[in-house]
C-alpha positions in Angstrom: -22.9 4.4 54.1 -26.4 3.9 52.6 -27.5 1.8 55.6 -26.3 4.4 58.0 -28.2 7.1 56.2 -31.4 5.0 56.2 -31.1 4.3 59.9 -30.7 8.0 60.7 -33.8 8.7 58.5 -36.1 5.9 59.8 -34.9 4.5 63.1 -36.9 5.6 66.2 -33.9 6.5 68.3 -32.9 9.1 65.7 -36.4 10.7 65.4 -36.6 12.2 68.9 -33.5 14.1 70.3 -32.4 13.0 73.7 -33.2 16.4 75.4 -36.8 16.0 74.3 -37.4 12.5 75.7 -39.6 12.0 78.7 -39.0 8.3 79.1 -38.0 5.2 77.1 -38.9 5.2 73.4 -40.3 2.1 71.7 -38.0 0.3 69.2 -38.4 1.0 65.5 -40.2 -2.3 64.9 -42.7 -1.5 67.6 -43.2 2.1 66.6 -43.8 1.3 63.0 -46.1 -1.6 63.9 -48.3 0.7 66.1 -48.7 3.1 63.2 -49.6 0.4 60.8 -52.1 -1.2 63.1 -54.2 2.0 63.0 -53.2 3.2 59.5 -53.6 0.0 57.4 -57.4 -0.5 58.1 -58.0 3.3 57.6 -56.0 3.1 54.3 -57.9 0.0 53.2 -61.2 1.7 54.0 -60.5 4.9 52.3 -58.8 3.4 49.3 -61.6 0.8 48.8 -64.2 3.5 49.2 -62.4 5.6 46.6 -62.1 2.6 44.2 -65.8 1.9 44.7 -66.6 5.6 44.1 -64.5 5.4 41.0 -66.5 2.4 39.9 -69.6 4.7 40.3 -68.0 7.3 38.1 -66.9 4.6 35.6 -70.5 3.5 35.3 -71.8 7.0 34.8 -69.0 7.6 32.3 -70.4 4.9 30.0 -73.2 7.3 29.4 -70.8 9.8 27.9 -69.0 13.1 28.8 -72.3 15.0 29.6 -73.2 12.5 32.4 -69.6 12.4 33.6 -69.6 16.2 33.9 -73.1 16.2 35.5 -71.9 14.1 38.5 -68.7 16.1 38.6 -70.3 19.6 38.7 -72.0 19.1 42.1 -68.8 17.8 43.7 -67.5 21.0 45.2 -71.0 22.4 46.2 -71.5 19.0 47.9 -68.2 19.3 49.7 -69.3 22.9 50.8 -72.5 21.2 52.2 -70.4 18.7 54.1 -67.7 21.0 55.4 -69.4 21.7 58.8 -69.4 17.9 59.4 -65.8 17.4 58.3 -64.9 20.1 60.8 -67.0 18.6 63.5 -65.5 15.3 63.0 -61.9 16.7 63.3 -63.0 17.9 66.8 -64.6 14.6 67.6 -61.5 12.5 66.6 -59.1 14.8 68.5 -61.2 15.0 71.7 -62.1 11.3 71.9 -58.4 10.5 71.3 -57.3 12.8 74.1 -60.0 11.4 76.5 -58.8 7.9 75.8 -55.3 8.9 76.6 -56.5 10.4 79.9 -58.4 7.2 80.7 -61.8 9.0 80.7 -64.1 6.4 78.9 -67.4 8.0 79.9 -66.2 11.4 78.7 -65.3 9.9 75.4 -68.8 8.4 75.1 -70.4 11.7 76.1 -68.4 13.3 73.3 -69.8 10.9 70.8 -73.4 11.4 72.0 -73.2 15.2 71.9 -71.5 15.1 68.5 -74.4 13.0 67.1 -77.0 15.4 68.4 -75.1 18.4 67.0 -74.4 16.7 63.6 -78.0 15.7 63.2 -79.5 19.2 63.9 -77.0 21.0 61.7 -77.5 18.5 58.9 -81.2 19.0 58.7 -80.7 22.7 58.4 -78.0 22.5 55.8 -80.0 19.9 53.8 -83.0 22.2 53.6 -80.9 25.1 52.4 -79.2 22.9 49.8 -82.5 21.7 48.4 -83.9 25.2 48.1 -80.8 26.7 46.4 -79.7 23.6 44.4 -79.9 25.2 40.9 -78.3 28.6 41.9 -75.5 26.6 43.5 -74.9 24.6 40.3 -74.8 27.8 38.2 -72.5 29.4 40.7 -70.2 26.3 40.3 -70.0 27.2 36.6 -73.1 25.4 35.1 -75.1 27.2 32.5 -77.5 26.4 29.6 -76.0 28.3 26.7 -75.4 25.1 24.7 -77.4 21.8 24.5 -74.5 19.9 26.2 -74.2 22.4 29.0 -78.1 22.4 29.6 -78.0 18.6 29.9 -75.1 18.8 32.4 -76.9 21.5 34.5 -80.2 19.5 34.7 -78.3 16.3 35.6 -76.2 18.1 38.2 -79.3 19.6 39.9 -81.1 16.3 40.1 -78.0 14.6 41.5 -77.3 17.3 44.1 -80.9 17.5 45.4 -81.1 13.7 45.9 -77.8 13.8 47.8 -78.9 16.7 49.9 -81.9 14.8 51.2 -79.6 12.1 52.5 -77.3 14.6 54.3 -78.5 13.8 57.9 -77.9 10.1 57.3 -74.4 10.7 55.9 -73.5 13.2 58.7 -74.3 11.0 61.6 -72.6 8.0 60.1 -69.4 10.0 59.6 -69.5 11.2 63.1 -69.5 7.7 64.6 -66.7 6.7 62.3 -64.7 9.8 63.4 -65.1 8.8 67.1 -64.1 5.3 66.5 -60.9 6.5 64.7 -60.1 8.7 67.7 -59.8 5.5 70.0 -57.7 3.9 67.3 -60.5 1.6 66.1 -60.2 1.8 62.3 -61.4 -1.7 61.5 -65.1 -1.1 62.2 -65.3 2.1 60.1 -63.5 0.1 57.4 -66.0 -2.7 57.4 -69.0 -0.4 57.6 -67.9 1.8 54.7 -66.8 -1.1 52.4 -70.2 -2.8 52.9 -72.2 0.4 52.3 -70.2 1.3 49.2 -70.5 -2.2 47.8 -74.3 -1.8 48.2 -74.0 1.6 46.4 -72.2 -0.1 43.5 -74.8 -2.9 43.2 -77.7 -0.4 43.1 -75.7 1.7 40.5 -75.8 -1.4 38.3 -79.5 -1.7 38.8 -80.5 2.0 38.7 -78.2 3.6 36.2 -78.7 1.1 33.4 -82.0 -0.5 34.4 -81.1 -4.1 35.1 -83.2 -6.9 36.7 -86.5 -5.0 36.1 -85.4 -1.7 37.7 -85.9 1.5 35.7 -82.9 3.0 33.9 -82.5 6.3 35.7 -79.0 7.5 34.5 -77.5 10.2 36.7 -80.5 10.2 39.1 -80.0 6.4 39.6 -76.4 7.0 40.6 -77.6 9.5 43.3 -80.3 7.1 44.7 -77.8 4.2 44.8 -75.5 6.4 46.9 -78.3 7.2 49.3 -79.2 3.5 49.7 -75.5 2.8 50.5 -75.5 5.7 53.1 -78.6 4.3 54.9 -76.9 0.8 55.1 -73.8 2.6 56.5 -75.7 4.4 59.2 -77.5 1.3 60.4 -74.2 -0.6 60.6 -72.5 2.3 62.4 -75.1 2.4 65.1 -74.9 -1.4 65.5 -71.1 -1.2 65.9 -71.3 1.3 68.9 -74.4 -0.1 70.5 -73.9 -3.8 70.4 -70.1 -4.4 70.0 -68.9 -5.6 73.3 -65.2 -5.1 72.6 -65.5 -1.4 71.5 -64.1 1.3 73.8 -67.1 3.4 72.7 -70.5 2.2 73.6 -73.7 4.1 73.5 -77.4 3.2 74.2 -80.7 4.9 73.9 -81.0 4.6 77.7 -77.9 6.8 78.1 -78.2 10.5 79.1 -78.7 12.2 75.7 -79.0 15.7 77.1 -76.6 18.3 75.8 -73.6 18.6 78.1 -72.4 22.2 77.9 -68.7 21.4 78.8 -68.5 18.6 76.2 -70.3 20.6 73.5 -67.9 23.5 74.2 -64.9 21.3 73.7 -66.3 19.9 70.4 -67.1 23.4 69.2 -63.7 24.8 70.2 -61.7 22.3 68.3 -64.2 21.8 65.5 -64.8 25.5 65.2 -61.1 26.1 64.3 -61.5 23.3 61.8 -64.5 25.1 60.3 -62.1 27.9 59.2 -59.9 25.3 57.5 -62.8 23.5 55.9 -64.4 26.7 54.7 -61.1 28.0 53.2 -60.5 24.6 51.5 -64.0 24.4 50.1 -63.9 27.9 48.8 -60.6 27.3 47.2 -61.7 24.0 45.6 -65.0 25.6 44.5 -63.3 28.4 42.7 -60.8 26.1 41.2 -63.5 23.8 39.9 -65.4 26.8 38.4 -62.3 28.0 36.7 -61.7 24.5 35.2 -65.3 24.2 34.0 -64.7 27.3 31.9 -62.3 25.2 29.7 -65.4 23.3 28.4 -67.2 20.0 29.0 -64.5 17.9 27.4 -61.6 19.2 29.5 -63.8 19.3 32.6 -64.6 15.6 32.1 -60.9 14.9 31.8 -60.3 17.0 34.9 -62.8 14.8 36.8 -60.9 11.6 35.8 -57.7 13.1 37.2 -59.5 14.3 40.3 -60.7 10.7 40.9 -57.2 9.4 40.8 -55.9 12.3 42.9 -58.5 11.4 45.5 -57.5 7.8 45.4 -53.9 8.6 46.2 -55.0 11.2 48.7 -56.7 8.5 50.6 -53.5 6.7 51.3 -52.2 9.9 52.9 -55.5 10.4 54.7 -55.3 6.9 56.2 -51.9 7.6 57.6 -53.2 11.0 58.8 -55.8 9.1 60.9 -53.0 7.2 62.6 -51.1 10.4 63.2 -54.1 12.2 64.7 -55.0 9.3 66.9 -51.5 8.5 68.3 -50.5 12.2 68.7 -53.7 12.9 70.6 -53.6 9.8 72.8 -50.0 10.3 73.8 -50.5 14.0 74.6 -53.3 12.8 76.9 -50.7 10.5 78.6 -48.3 13.5 79.0 -45.9 11.9 76.6 -45.1 14.7 74.2 -41.9 12.8 73.1 -44.1 9.8 71.9 -46.4 12.2 70.0 -43.4 13.6 68.2 -42.1 10.1 67.5 -45.3 8.8 66.0 -45.8 11.9 64.0 -42.4 11.4 62.3 -42.8 7.7 61.9 -46.0 8.3 60.0 -44.4 10.9 57.9 -41.5 8.5 56.9 -44.1 5.9 55.9 -45.9 8.5 53.8 -42.6 9.4 52.0 -41.9 5.9 50.9 -45.5 5.2 50.0 -45.7 8.4 48.0 -42.8 7.4 45.8 -44.4 4.1 44.9 -47.8 5.7 44.2 -46.2 8.3 42.0 -44.4 5.7 39.8 -47.5 3.7 39.6 -49.6 6.7 38.6 -47.2 7.7 35.8 -47.0 4.1 34.4 -50.8 3.5 34.4 -52.0 6.9 33.3 -53.5 5.8 29.9 -55.2 2.6 31.0 -56.6 4.3 34.1 -58.0 7.2 31.9 -59.6 4.8 29.4 -61.6 3.1 32.2 -63.6 6.2 33.0 -65.3 6.9 29.7 -67.0 4.9 26.9 -64.5 5.2 24.0 -67.4 5.1 21.5 -69.0 8.4 22.8 -68.2 11.8 21.3 -64.8 13.3 22.1 -63.9 10.3 24.3 -60.3 10.1 22.9 -59.7 13.7 23.6 -60.9 13.2 27.2 -58.6 10.3 27.6 -55.6 12.2 26.2 -56.1 15.3 28.4 -56.6 13.0 31.6 -53.5 11.0 31.0 -51.3 14.1 30.6 -52.8 15.5 33.8 -52.1 12.3 35.7 -48.4 12.9 35.2 -48.8 16.0 37.4 -50.7 13.9 40.0 -47.7 11.5 40.0 -45.2 14.4 40.5 -47.1 15.8 43.4 -47.4 12.6 45.4 -44.4 13.1 47.9 -45.4 16.7 48.6 -49.1 15.9 49.0 -48.8 12.9 51.2 -46.2 14.5 53.5 -48.3 17.6 54.0 -51.5 15.7 54.7 -49.8 13.5 57.3 -48.1 16.4 59.1 -51.5 18.2 59.2 -53.1 15.2 60.7 -50.5 15.2 63.6 -51.2 18.9 64.3 -54.9 18.2 64.3 -54.4 15.4 66.8 -52.8 18.0 69.1 -55.7 20.4 68.6 -53.6 22.8 66.7 -56.3 23.3 64.1 -56.2 27.0 63.9 -52.6 27.0 62.5 -53.6 24.3 60.0 -56.6 26.4 59.0 -54.5 29.5 58.5 -52.1 27.6 56.2 -55.0 26.0 54.2 -56.7 29.4 53.9 -53.6 31.0 52.3 -52.6 28.1 50.1 -55.9 26.6 49.0 -58.3 29.6 49.1 -56.0 32.2 47.7 -52.9 30.8 45.9 -54.5 27.8 44.1 -57.4 29.6 42.5 -55.2 32.6 41.6 -52.7 30.4 39.9 -55.5 28.5 38.1 -57.0 31.8 36.9 -53.6 32.9 35.6 -53.0 29.6 33.9 -56.4 29.5 32.1 -57.2 33.2 31.4 -53.8 34.8 31.1 -51.3 32.2 29.9 -54.1 30.0 28.3 -52.4 26.8 29.2 -53.7 23.2 28.7 -55.3 21.2 31.4 -52.0 19.5 32.6 -50.2 22.8 32.9 -53.1 24.4 34.7 -52.9 21.6 37.2 -49.1 21.9 37.6 -49.2 25.7 38.2 -52.2 25.6 40.6 -51.0 22.6 42.7 -47.6 24.1 43.2 -49.1 25.5 46.5 -48.8 22.1 48.0 -45.1 22.5 48.3 -45.6 25.8 50.3 -48.1 24.0 52.5 -45.6 21.2 53.3 -43.0 23.7 54.4 -45.3 25.4 56.8 -46.6 22.2 58.4 -43.1 20.8 58.6 -41.7 23.9 60.4 -44.7 23.9 62.8 -44.3 20.2 63.7 -40.6 20.6 64.2 -41.1 23.6 66.5 -43.1 21.5 69.0 -45.5 24.3 69.9 -48.4 22.1 69.1 -47.5 19.8 72.1 -48.8 22.4 74.7 -52.3 22.8 73.3 -55.2 22.0 75.6 -58.5 20.5 74.5 
């Protein structure tokens, strides 16, 4: 009985109805293997990056709650700064995947070249604006100087944000190359590049935050400078990968035609433009959410940041699977195999379901040891920070199945170029429902941090329903990019 149920739930022949098949389907072993070949390097890359990023936060946390809050406050303004490039990269991944499926290698390379040009020009403009408006942005995010602690947080946040803004062009171009490589299913190179660059980041954190080996102790500013050094290393390695790697499907050279191709640029802007709506809505929602949470005070905001670090870690498992869904759905639509796009989308979602249950249980069991890692227990209010964070991690554990499934299904829809639908759902759920629920929880019901999270993150369930219904409808399979 149980084995029959599991087969109906996971076996490839049960995931695509016979009337929707356009040819032979791969066996279950082959289908799951193809997903894992793409997903595992992406998961390893994103999770290791998250762990290394957490090490960054742990180091800063040894300076106390003010330093921890200072690197947390710029998080959402920085994500707003990056949103254009996240959106651009959605278009790059989807279009490159489709061109590979169509067998148009030169068109895929032209997409990468045009995306690099577009990303660099936009990043210079955004970086200039970010530097000029750094302090107003930090105040808009909730920072103020009404108390000594808050003034220290605000100063540290401005310093951190300005340094990161100067490095935006480096970060944007490196992200663009990684997005194109993922589109052709090459997740190993981005994994290696990002792991190396983030290890460099951690090493320079050790030197510049605390002042080891003769380097000055720069605190929060040192953490930002270490991140910039890591980004520069990542950019160099990214260019080396696509210029000198003989086995890569994507290869570019300075001798290539780097003039803007209107047709290619139009395709990037069409798919990426829809993703801008999604990113803008997400960033607005997260920005408002973070601002509301900061109003709870520095202690709870520090605990909130610890929970966000672990939520980001678990999100990266889903995001790695989403990369596989985007790549395989896009490539098979390029081959006119809508049935295989449907199959791989469902296979990826099944893997996400199993993985989310394991992650949820692990999060619940390790919530106190994890929370204790992020702050020096000898600093003021550290025990309160740990207690609030551990309680909130129970909510993170509860949300895992909903979060992972919704992220993977959205990845499949993006691979088909159905970004406008994804954007609409994200706008309603993240930009409206989440901040409204957070505001009610904080200002009306006056709940604690964990209950604020539970009420505000309930929108993930609604998101999952919308994405599931859209994917099952099959309308995405007829999008042209």
